mmCIF file of C-alpha atoms in Angstrom:
data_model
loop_
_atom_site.group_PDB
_atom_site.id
_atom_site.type_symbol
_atom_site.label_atom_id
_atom_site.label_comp_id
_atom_site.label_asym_id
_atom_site.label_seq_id
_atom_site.Cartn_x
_atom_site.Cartn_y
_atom_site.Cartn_z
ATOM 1 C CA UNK A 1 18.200 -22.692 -28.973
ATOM 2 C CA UNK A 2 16.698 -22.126 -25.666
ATOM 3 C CA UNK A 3 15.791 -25.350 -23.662
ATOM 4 C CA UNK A 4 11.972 -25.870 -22.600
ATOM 5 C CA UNK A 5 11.475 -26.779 -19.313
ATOM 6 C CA UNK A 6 8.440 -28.210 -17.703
ATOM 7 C CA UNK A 7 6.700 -26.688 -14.032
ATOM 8 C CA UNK A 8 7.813 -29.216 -12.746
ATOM 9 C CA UNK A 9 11.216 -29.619 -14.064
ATOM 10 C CA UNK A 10 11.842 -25.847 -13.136
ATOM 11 C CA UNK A 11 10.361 -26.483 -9.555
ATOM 12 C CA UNK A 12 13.441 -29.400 -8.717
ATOM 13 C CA UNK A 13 15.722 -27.322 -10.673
ATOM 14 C CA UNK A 14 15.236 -24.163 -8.207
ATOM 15 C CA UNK A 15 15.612 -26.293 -5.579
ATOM 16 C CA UNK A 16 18.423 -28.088 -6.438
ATOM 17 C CA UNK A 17 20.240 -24.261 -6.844
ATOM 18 C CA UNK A 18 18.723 -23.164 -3.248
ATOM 19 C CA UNK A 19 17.998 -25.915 -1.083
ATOM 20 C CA UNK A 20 18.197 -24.209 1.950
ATOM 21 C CA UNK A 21 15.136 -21.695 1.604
ATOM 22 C CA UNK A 22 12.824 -25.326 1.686
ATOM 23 C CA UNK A 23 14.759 -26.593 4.874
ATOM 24 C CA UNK A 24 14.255 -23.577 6.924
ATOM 25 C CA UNK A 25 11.803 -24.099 9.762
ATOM 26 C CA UNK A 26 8.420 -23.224 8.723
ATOM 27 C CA UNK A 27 6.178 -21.177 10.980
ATOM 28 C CA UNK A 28 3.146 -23.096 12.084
ATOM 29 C CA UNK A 29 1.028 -20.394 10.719
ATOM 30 C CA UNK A 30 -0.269 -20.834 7.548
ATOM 31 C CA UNK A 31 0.777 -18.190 4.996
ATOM 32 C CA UNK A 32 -2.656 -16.112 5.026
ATOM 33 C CA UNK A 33 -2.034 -15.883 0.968
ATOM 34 C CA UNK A 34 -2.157 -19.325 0.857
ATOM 35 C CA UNK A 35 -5.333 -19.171 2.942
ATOM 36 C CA UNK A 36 -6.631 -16.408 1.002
ATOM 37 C CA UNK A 37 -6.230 -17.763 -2.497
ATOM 38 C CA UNK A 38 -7.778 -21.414 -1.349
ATOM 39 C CA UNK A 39 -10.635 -19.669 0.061
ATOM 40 C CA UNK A 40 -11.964 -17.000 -2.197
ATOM 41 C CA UNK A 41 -10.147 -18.404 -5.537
ATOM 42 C CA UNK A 42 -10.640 -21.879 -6.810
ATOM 43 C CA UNK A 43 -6.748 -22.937 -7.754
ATOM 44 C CA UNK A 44 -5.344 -25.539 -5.603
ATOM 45 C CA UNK A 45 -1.639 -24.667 -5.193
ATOM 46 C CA UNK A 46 1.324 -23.108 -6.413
ATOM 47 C CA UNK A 47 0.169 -19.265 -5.328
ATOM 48 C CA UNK A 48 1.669 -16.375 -7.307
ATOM 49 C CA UNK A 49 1.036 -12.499 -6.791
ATOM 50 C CA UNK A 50 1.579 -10.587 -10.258
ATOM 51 C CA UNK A 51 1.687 -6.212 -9.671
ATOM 52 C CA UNK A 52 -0.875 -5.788 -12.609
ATOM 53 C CA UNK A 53 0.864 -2.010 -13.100
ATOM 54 C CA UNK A 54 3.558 -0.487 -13.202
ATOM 55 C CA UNK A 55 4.626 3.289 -12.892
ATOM 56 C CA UNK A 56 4.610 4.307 -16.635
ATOM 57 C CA UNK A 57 0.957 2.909 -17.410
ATOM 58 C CA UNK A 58 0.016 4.863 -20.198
ATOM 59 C CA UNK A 59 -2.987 7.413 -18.785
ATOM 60 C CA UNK A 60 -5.665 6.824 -21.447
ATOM 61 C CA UNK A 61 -8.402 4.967 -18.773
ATOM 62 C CA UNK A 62 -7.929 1.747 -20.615
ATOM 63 C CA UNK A 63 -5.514 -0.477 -18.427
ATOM 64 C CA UNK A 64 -8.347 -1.830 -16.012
ATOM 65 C CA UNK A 65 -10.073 -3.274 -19.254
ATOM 66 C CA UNK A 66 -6.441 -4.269 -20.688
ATOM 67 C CA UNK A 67 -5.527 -6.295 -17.872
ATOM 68 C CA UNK A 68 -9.234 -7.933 -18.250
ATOM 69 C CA UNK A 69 -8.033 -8.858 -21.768
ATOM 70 C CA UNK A 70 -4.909 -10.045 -20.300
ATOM 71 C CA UNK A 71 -6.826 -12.706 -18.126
ATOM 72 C CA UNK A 72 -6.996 -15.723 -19.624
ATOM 73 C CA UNK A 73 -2.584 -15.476 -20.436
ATOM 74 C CA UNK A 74 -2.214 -14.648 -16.731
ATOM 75 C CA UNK A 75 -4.370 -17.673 -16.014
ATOM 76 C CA UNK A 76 -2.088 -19.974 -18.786
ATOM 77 C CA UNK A 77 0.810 -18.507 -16.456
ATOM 78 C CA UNK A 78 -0.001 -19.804 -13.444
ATOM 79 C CA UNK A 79 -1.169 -15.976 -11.458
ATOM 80 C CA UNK A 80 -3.246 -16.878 -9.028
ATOM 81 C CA UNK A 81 -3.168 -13.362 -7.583
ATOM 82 C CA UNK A 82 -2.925 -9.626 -8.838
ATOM 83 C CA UNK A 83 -2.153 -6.732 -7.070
ATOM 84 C CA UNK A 84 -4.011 -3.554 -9.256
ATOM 85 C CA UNK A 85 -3.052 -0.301 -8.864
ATOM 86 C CA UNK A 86 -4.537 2.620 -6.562
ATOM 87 C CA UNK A 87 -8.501 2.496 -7.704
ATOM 88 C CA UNK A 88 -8.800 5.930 -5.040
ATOM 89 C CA UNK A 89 -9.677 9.346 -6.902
ATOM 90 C CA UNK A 90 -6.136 10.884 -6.988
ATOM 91 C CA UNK A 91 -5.610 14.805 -7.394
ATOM 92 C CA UNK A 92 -4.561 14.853 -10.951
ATOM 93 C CA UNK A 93 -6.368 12.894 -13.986
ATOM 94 C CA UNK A 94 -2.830 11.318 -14.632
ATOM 95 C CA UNK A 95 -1.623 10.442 -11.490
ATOM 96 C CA UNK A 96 -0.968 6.637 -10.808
ATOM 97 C CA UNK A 97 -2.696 7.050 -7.953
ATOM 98 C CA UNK A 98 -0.685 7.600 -4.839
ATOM 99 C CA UNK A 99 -1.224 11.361 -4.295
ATOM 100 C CA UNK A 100 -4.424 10.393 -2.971
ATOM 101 C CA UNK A 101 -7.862 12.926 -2.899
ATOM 102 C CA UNK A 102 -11.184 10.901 -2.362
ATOM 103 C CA UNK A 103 -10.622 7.330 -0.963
ATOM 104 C CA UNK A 104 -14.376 7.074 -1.473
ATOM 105 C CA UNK A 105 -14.736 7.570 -5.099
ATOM 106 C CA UNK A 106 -13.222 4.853 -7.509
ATOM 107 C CA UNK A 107 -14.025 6.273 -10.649
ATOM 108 C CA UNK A 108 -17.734 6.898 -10.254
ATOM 109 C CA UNK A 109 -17.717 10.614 -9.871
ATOM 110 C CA UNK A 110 -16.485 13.904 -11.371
ATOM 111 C CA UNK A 111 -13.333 15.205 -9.879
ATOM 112 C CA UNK A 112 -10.513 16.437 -10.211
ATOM 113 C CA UNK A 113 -10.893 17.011 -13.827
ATOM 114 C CA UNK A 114 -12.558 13.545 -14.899
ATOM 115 C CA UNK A 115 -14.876 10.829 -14.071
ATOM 116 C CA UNK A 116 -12.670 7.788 -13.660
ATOM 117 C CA UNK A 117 -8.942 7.315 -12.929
ATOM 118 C CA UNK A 118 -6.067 7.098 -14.608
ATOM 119 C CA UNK A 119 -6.650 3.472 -15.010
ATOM 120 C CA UNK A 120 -10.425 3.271 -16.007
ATOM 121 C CA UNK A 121 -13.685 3.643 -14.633
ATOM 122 C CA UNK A 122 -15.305 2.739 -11.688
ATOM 123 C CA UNK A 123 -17.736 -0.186 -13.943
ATOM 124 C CA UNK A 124 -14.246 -1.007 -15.611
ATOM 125 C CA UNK A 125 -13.000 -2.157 -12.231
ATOM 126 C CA UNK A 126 -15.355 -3.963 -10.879
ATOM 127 C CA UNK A 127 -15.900 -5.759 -13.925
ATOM 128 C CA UNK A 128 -12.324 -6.776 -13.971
ATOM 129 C CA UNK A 129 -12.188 -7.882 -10.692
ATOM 130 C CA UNK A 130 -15.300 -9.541 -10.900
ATOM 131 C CA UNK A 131 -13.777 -11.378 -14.377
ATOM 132 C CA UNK A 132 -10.507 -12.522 -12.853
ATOM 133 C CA UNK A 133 -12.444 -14.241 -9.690
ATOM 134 C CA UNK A 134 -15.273 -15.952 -11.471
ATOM 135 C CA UNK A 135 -13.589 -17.055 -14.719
ATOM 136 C CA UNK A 136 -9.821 -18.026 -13.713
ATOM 137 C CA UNK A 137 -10.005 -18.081 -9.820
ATOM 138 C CA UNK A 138 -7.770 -14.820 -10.067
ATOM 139 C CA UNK A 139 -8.352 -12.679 -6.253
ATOM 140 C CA UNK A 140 -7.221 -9.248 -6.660
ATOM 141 C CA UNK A 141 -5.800 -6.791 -3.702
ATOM 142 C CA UNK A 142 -6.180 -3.646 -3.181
ATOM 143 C CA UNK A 143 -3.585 -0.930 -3.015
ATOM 144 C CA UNK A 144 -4.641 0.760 -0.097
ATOM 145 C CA UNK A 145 -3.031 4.590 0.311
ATOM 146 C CA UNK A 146 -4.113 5.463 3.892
ATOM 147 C CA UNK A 147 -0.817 7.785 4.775
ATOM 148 C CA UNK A 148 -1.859 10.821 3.157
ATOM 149 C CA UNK A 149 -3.875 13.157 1.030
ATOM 150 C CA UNK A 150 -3.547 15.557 -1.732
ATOM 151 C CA UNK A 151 -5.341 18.254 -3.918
ATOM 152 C CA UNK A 152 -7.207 19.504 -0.823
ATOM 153 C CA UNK A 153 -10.507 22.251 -2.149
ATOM 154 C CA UNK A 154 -9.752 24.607 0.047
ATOM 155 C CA UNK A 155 -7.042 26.290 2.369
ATOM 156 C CA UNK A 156 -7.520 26.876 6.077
ATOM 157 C CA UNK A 157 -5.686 28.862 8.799
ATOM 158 C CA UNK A 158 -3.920 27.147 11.812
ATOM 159 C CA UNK A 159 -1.332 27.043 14.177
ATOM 160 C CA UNK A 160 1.444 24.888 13.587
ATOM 161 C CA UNK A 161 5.517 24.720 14.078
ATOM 162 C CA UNK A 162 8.612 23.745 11.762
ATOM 163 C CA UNK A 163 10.787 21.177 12.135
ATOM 164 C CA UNK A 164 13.836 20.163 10.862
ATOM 165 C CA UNK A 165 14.257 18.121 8.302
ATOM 166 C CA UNK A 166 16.519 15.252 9.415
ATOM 167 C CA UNK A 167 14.656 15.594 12.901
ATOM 168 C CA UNK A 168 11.464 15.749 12.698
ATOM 169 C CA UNK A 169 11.213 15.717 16.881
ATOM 170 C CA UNK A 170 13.304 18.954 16.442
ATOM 171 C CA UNK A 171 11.210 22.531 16.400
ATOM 172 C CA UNK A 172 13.030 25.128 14.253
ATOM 173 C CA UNK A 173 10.521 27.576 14.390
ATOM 174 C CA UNK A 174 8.717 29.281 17.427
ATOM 175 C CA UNK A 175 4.663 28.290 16.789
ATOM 176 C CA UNK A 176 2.470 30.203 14.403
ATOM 177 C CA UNK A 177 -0.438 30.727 11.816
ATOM 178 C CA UNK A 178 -0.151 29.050 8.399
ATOM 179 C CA UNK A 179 -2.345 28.962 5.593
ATOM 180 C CA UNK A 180 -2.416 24.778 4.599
ATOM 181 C CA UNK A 181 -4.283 22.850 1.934
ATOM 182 C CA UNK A 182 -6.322 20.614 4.507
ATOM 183 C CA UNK A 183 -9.979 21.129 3.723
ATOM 184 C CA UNK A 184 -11.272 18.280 1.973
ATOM 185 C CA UNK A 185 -14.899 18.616 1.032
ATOM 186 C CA UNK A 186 -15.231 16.227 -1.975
ATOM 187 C CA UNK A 187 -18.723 17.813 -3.519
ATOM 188 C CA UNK A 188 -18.235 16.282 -6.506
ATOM 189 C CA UNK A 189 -19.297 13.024 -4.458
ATOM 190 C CA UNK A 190 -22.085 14.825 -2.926
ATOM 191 C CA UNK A 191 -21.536 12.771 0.288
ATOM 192 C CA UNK A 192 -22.546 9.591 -1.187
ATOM 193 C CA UNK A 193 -21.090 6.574 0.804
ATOM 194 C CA UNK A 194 -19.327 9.190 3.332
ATOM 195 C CA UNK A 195 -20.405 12.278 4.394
ATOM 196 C CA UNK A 196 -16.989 12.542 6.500
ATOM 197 C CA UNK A 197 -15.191 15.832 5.231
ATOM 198 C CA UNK A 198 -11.563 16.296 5.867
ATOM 199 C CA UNK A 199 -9.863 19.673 8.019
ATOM 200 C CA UNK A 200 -6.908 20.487 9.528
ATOM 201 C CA UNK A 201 -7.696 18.902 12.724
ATOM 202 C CA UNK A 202 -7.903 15.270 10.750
ATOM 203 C CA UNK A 203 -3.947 16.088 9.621
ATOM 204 C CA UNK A 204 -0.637 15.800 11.935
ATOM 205 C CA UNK A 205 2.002 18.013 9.264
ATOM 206 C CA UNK A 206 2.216 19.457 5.840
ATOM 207 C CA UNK A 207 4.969 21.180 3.731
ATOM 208 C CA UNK A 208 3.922 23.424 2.461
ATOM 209 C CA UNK A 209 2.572 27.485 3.874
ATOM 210 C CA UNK A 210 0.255 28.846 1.041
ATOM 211 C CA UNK A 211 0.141 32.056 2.799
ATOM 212 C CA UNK A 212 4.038 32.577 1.939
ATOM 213 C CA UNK A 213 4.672 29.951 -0.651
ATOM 214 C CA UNK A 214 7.512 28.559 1.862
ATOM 215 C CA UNK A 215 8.270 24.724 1.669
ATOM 216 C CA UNK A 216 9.022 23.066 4.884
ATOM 217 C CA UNK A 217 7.907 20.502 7.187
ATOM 218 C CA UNK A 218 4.912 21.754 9.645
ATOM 219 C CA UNK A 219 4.171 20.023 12.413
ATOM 220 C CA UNK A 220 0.022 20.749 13.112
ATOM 221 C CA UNK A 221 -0.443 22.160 17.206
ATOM 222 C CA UNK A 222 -3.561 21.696 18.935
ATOM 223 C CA UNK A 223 -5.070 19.424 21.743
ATOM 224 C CA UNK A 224 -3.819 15.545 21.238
ATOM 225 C CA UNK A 225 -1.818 16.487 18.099
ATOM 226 C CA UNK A 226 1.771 15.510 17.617
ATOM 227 C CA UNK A 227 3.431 13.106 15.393
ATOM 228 C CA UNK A 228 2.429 9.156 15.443
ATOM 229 C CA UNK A 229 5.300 6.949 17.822
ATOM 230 C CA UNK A 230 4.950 3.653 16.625
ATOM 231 C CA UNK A 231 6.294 4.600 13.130
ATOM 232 C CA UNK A 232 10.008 3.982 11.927
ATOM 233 C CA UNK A 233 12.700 5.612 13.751
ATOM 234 C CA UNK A 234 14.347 7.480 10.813
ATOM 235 C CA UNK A 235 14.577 10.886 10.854
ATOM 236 C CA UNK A 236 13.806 10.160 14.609
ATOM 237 C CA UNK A 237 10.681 9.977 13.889
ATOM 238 C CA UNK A 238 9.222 9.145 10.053
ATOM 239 C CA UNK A 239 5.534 10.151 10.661
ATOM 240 C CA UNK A 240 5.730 12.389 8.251
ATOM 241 C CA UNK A 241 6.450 11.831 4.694
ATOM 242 C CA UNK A 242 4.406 14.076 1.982
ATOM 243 C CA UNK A 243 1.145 15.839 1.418
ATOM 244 C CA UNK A 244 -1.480 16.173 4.308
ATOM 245 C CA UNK A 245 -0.039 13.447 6.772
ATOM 246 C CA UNK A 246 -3.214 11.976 8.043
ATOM 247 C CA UNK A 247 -3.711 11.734 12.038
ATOM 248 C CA UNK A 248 -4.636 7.989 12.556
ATOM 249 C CA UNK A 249 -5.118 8.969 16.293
ATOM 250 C CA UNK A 250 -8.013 10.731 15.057
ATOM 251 C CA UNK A 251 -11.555 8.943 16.102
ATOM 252 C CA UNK A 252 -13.377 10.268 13.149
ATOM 253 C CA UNK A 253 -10.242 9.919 10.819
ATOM 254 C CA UNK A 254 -10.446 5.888 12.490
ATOM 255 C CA UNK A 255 -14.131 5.769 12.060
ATOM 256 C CA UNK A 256 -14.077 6.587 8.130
ATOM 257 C CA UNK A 257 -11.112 4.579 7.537
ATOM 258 C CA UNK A 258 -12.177 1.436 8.887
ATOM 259 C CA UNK A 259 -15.946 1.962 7.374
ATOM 260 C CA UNK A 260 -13.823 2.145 3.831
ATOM 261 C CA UNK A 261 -11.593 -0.694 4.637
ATOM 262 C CA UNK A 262 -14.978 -2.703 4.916
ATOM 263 C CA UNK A 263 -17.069 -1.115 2.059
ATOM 264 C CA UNK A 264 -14.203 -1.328 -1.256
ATOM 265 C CA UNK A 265 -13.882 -4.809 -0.562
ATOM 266 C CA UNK A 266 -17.384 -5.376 -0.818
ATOM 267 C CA UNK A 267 -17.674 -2.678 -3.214
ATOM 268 C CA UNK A 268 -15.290 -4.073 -5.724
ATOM 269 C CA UNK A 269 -15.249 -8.267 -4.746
ATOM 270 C CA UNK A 270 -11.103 -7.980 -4.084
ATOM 271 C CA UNK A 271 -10.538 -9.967 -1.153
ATOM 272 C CA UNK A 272 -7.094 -8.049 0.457
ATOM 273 C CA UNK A 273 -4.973 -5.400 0.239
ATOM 274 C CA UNK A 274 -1.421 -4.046 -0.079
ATOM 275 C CA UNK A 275 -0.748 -1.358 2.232
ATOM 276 C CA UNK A 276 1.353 1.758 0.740
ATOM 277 C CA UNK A 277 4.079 3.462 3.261
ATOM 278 C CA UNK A 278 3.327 1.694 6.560
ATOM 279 C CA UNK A 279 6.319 2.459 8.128
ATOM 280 C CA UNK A 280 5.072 6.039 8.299
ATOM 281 C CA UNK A 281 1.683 4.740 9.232
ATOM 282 C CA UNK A 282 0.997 4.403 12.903
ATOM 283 C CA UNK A 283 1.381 0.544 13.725
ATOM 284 C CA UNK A 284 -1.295 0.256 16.108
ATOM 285 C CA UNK A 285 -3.943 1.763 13.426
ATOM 286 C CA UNK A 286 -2.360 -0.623 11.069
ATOM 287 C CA UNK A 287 -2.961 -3.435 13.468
ATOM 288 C CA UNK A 288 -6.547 -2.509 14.038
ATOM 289 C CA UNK A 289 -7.528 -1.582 10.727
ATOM 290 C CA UNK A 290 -6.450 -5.612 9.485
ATOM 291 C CA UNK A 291 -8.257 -6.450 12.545
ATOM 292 C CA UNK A 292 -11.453 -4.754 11.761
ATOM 293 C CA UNK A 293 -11.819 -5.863 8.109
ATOM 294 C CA UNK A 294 -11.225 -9.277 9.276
ATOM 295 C CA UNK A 295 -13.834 -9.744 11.793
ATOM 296 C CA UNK A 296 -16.306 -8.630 8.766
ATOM 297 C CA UNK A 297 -18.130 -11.437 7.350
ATOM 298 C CA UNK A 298 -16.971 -13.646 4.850
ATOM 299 C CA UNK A 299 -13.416 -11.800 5.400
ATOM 300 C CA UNK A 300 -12.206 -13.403 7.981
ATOM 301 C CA UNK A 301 -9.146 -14.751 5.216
ATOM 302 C CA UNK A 302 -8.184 -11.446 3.879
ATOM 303 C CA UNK A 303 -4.348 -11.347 2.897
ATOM 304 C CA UNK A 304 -2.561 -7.908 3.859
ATOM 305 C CA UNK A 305 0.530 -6.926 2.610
ATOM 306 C CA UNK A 306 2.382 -3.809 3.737
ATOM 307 C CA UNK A 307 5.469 -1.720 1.977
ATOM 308 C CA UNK A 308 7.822 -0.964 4.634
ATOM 309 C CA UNK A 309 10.790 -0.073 2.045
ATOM 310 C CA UNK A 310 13.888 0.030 4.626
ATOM 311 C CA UNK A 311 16.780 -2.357 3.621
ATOM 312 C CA UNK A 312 16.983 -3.804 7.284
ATOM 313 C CA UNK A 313 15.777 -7.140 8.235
ATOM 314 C CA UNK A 314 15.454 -6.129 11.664
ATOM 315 C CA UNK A 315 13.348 -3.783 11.631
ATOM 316 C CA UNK A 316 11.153 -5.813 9.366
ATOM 317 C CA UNK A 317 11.305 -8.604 11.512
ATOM 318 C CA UNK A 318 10.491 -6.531 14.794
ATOM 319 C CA UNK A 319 8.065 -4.709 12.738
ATOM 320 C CA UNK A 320 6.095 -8.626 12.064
ATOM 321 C CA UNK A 321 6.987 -9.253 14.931
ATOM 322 C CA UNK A 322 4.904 -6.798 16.936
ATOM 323 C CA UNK A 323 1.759 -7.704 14.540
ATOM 324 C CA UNK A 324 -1.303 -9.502 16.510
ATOM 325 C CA UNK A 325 -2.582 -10.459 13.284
ATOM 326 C CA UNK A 326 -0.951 -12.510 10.505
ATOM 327 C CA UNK A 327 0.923 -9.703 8.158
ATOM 328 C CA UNK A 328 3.203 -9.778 5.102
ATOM 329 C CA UNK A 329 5.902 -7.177 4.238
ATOM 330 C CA UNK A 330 7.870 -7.138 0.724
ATOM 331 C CA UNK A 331 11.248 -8.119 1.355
ATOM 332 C CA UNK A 332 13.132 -5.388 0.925
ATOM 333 C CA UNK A 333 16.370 -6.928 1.573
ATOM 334 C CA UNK A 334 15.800 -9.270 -1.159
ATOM 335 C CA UNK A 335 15.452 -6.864 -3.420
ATOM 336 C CA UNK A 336 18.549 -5.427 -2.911
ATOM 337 C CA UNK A 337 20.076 -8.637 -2.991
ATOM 338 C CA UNK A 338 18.854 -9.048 -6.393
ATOM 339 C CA UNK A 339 19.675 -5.100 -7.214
ATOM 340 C CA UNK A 340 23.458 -6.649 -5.792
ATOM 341 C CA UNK A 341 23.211 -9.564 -8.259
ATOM 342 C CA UNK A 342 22.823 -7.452 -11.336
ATOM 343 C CA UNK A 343 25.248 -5.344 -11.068
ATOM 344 C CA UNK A 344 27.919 -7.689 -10.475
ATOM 345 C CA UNK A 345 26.859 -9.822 -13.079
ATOM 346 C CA UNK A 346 28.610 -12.790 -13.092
ATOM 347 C CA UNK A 347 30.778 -12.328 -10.220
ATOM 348 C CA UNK A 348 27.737 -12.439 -7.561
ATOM 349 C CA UNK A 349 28.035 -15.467 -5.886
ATOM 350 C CA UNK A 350 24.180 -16.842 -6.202
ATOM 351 C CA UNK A 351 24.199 -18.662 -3.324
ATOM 352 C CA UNK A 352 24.310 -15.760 -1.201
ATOM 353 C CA UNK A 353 20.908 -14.518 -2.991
ATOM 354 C CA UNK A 354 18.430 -15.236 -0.032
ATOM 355 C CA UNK A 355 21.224 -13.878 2.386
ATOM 356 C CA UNK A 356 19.828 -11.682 5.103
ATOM 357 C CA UNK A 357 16.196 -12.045 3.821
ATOM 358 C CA UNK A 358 12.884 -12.110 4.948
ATOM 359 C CA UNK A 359 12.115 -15.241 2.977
ATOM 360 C CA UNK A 360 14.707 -16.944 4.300
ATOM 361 C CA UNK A 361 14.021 -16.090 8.002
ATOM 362 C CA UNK A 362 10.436 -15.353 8.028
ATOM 363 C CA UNK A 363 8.700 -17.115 5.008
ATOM 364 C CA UNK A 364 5.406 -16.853 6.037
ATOM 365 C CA UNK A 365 5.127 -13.348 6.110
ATOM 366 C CA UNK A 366 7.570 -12.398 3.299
ATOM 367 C CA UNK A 367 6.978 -11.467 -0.419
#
C-alpha cells in the first residue's frame, strides 16, 4: 500500500532529503515567475509551470480544447502555470509547431493545408487561455519560435557561400548564385495584422540549393550580412541551426518581431513566453525583444524563459549573466543529472542531484 502524504508533509520531507538548495543565498531579485503568477493570476504561493504538450500530441486539432477540459484537475494539482505549445502557423498541418511559417496567424487563416494548427483553432486558443486565467488563476506562456522559418511560397536567386559544417566561420566554397526557399508572402493572411513579407535579405543561411538539390550550410552575402556574434560558441559560431535562419540584425525583421511580441500577448491574454533555441538567437535581440514587451502596458511582469540546451553551467550562467533584464533558462544540467540518476538506478548517490545546477547556483533564474 502506498503511503498518502499531505502538501505539506511532502514539502518538509523534500527538504529534509535536500537541505542545501533552501540555504543557498537567494538573489535579491524576485523570481519574475513569482511576480508574474501574483500579478496576472490570483493563487498566492507555491508556483508551478506544467508543459501542457508534449511531442507525440495526437494531430486531430483537439488538444487546445483537451487541455481546457483538463483545467479544473490541473487546478486540484496545484499548476499555477502552463506552458502550451507553438500556437504559430507551422509549414505542415501536423507539425508540432517548431518548423515555423506565419508567426502572425494562430489558427485563424487558411494555410498550409488547413485553417488551424495542429493543436486547434485560433477561437480554441484563446478560449483556453482565457478559461485557465479567469476560472483557476492558471497564466499561460507562450512558446515563442523566433530562430527560424520554414515552408517558404516561393524560391529566389542570391549570392551566398558554404561553410563547413563543424565551422561555420569556415568558407568551403568560393561565393555564388543559389536558388533558396526565402520568399515568404503569406496570402493566405492577406496582410491582416502584418503586411511585412519575408525575402532573402530578412535571412543570414539556409541548407539547402533548390537549383541543384545539394544540402549544405549557406551562408547569405550581401551588405551587413554575416552570421549573428553573440550566439553560442559551438561550431565556432552556432548562428545557424535549420531552415531560413532569420537575421535579427535586420531593422524590418526587428520591427515585425517586436510588433508580434506585443500583439499575441494581447491577442491571446498569455502573459509570457518561453523562448525556443536562444543560444542560436542573437543575445542582444533577445535582450531587447524582453525589453520591449515589457515596457508595454500592463506587461511590465511578463516571465521569459529561454531554452539554451548546452549541458554547461557556465555558459548558462554567463549567458544570465549578461541579461539586463530578469531571464530564466531551463536547467539543463539538471536534467542530465536526473538523466544520470536513472540510469544508475539505485547506485546514484541522490545527494549529488542538484550538483553543478542552475537551481542550486542561480535559483532565481533557473527552471
Amino acid at each position: 500500500m502506498f503511503r498518502q502524504w499531505s502538501p505539506s508533509s511532502l514539502k518538509a520531507r523534500f527538504r529534509s532529503f535536500f537541505p542545501s538548495l533552501f540555504t543557498t543565498p537567494q538573489s535579491p531579485i524576485r523570481a519574475m515567475s513569482t511576480t508574474a503568477n501574483a500579478t496576472y493570476g490570483h493563487k498566492e504561493h507555491n508556483y508551478t509551470m506544467l508543459q501542457a504538450f508534449e511531442w507525440y500530441v495526437d494531430g486531430d486539432g483537439k488538444h487546445l480544447s483537451k487541455v481546457k477540459s483538463e483545467l479544473p484537475r490541473l487546478d486540484h494539482m496545484g499548476i499555477t502555470a502552463m506552458w502550451l505549445p507553438p500556437p504559430t502557423k507551422a509549414s505542415s498541418t501536423n507539425s508540432v509547431g517548431y518548423d515555423v511559417y506565419d508567426i502572425w496567424d494562430l489558427g485563424e487563416f487558411d494555410q498550409k493545408g488547413a485553417r488551424g494548427t495542429k493543436f486547434g483553432s485560433k477561437e480554441e486558443l484563446v478560449d483556453t487561455i482565457k478559461t485557465a486565467k479567469d476560472k483557476f488563476g492558471i497564466i499561460t506562456y507562450i512558446d515563442a519560435v523566433l530562430n527560424h522559418k520554414f515552408g517558404a511560397d516561393r524560391t529566389e536567386r542570391f549570392k551566398a557561400v558554404e561553410v563547413a559544417w563543424d565551422d561555420r566561420t569556415r568558407n568551403v566554397s568560393d561565393p555564388y548564385d543559389i536558388e533558396g526557399w526565402t520568399a515568404f508572402d503569406f496570402t493566405g493572411r492577406g496582410g491582416k495584422y502584418s503586411d511585412f513579407k519575408w525575402n532573402f535579405n530578412h535571412f543570414t543561411g539556409v541548407d539547402y540549393n533548390a537549383e541543384n538539390g545539394k544540402k549544405a550550410i549557406y551562408k547569405i552575402l550581401g551588405d551587413n550580412k554575416g552570421w549573428a556574434l553573440a550566439v553560442d560558441s559551438e561550431n565556432k559560431n552556432y548562428d545557424y541551426l535549420m531552415g531560413a535562419d532569420i537575421d535579427h540584425a535586420h531593422p524590418d525583421v526587428q520591427k515585425d518581431l517586436f510588433n508580434w511580441g506585443n500583439w499575441v500577448l494581447q491577442e491571446t491574454g498569455a502573459f509570457g513566453f518561453r523562448f525556443d533555441a536562444i543560444k542560436h538567437i542573437d543575445e542582444n535581440f533577445m535582450r531587447e525583444f524582453v525589453k520591449h514587451v515589457r515596457a508595454s502596458d500592463g506587461y511590465s511582469q511578463v516571465f521569459c524563459v529561454g531554452e539554451f540546451w548546452k549541458d554547461s553551467l557556465t555558459d548558462l550562467e554567463a549567458y544570465l549573466g549578461r541579461f539586463s533584464e530578469q531571464f530564466s533558462v531551463f536547467d539543463t544540467p539538471l536534467h542530465y543529472n536526473f538523466k544520470q540518476a536513472s540510469d544508475e538506478g539505485d547506485r546514484f548517490d541522490l545527494r549529488s542531484i542538484w550538483d553543478g545546477s542552475l537551481v542550486k547556483n542561480m535559483p532565481v533564474d533557473a527552471v
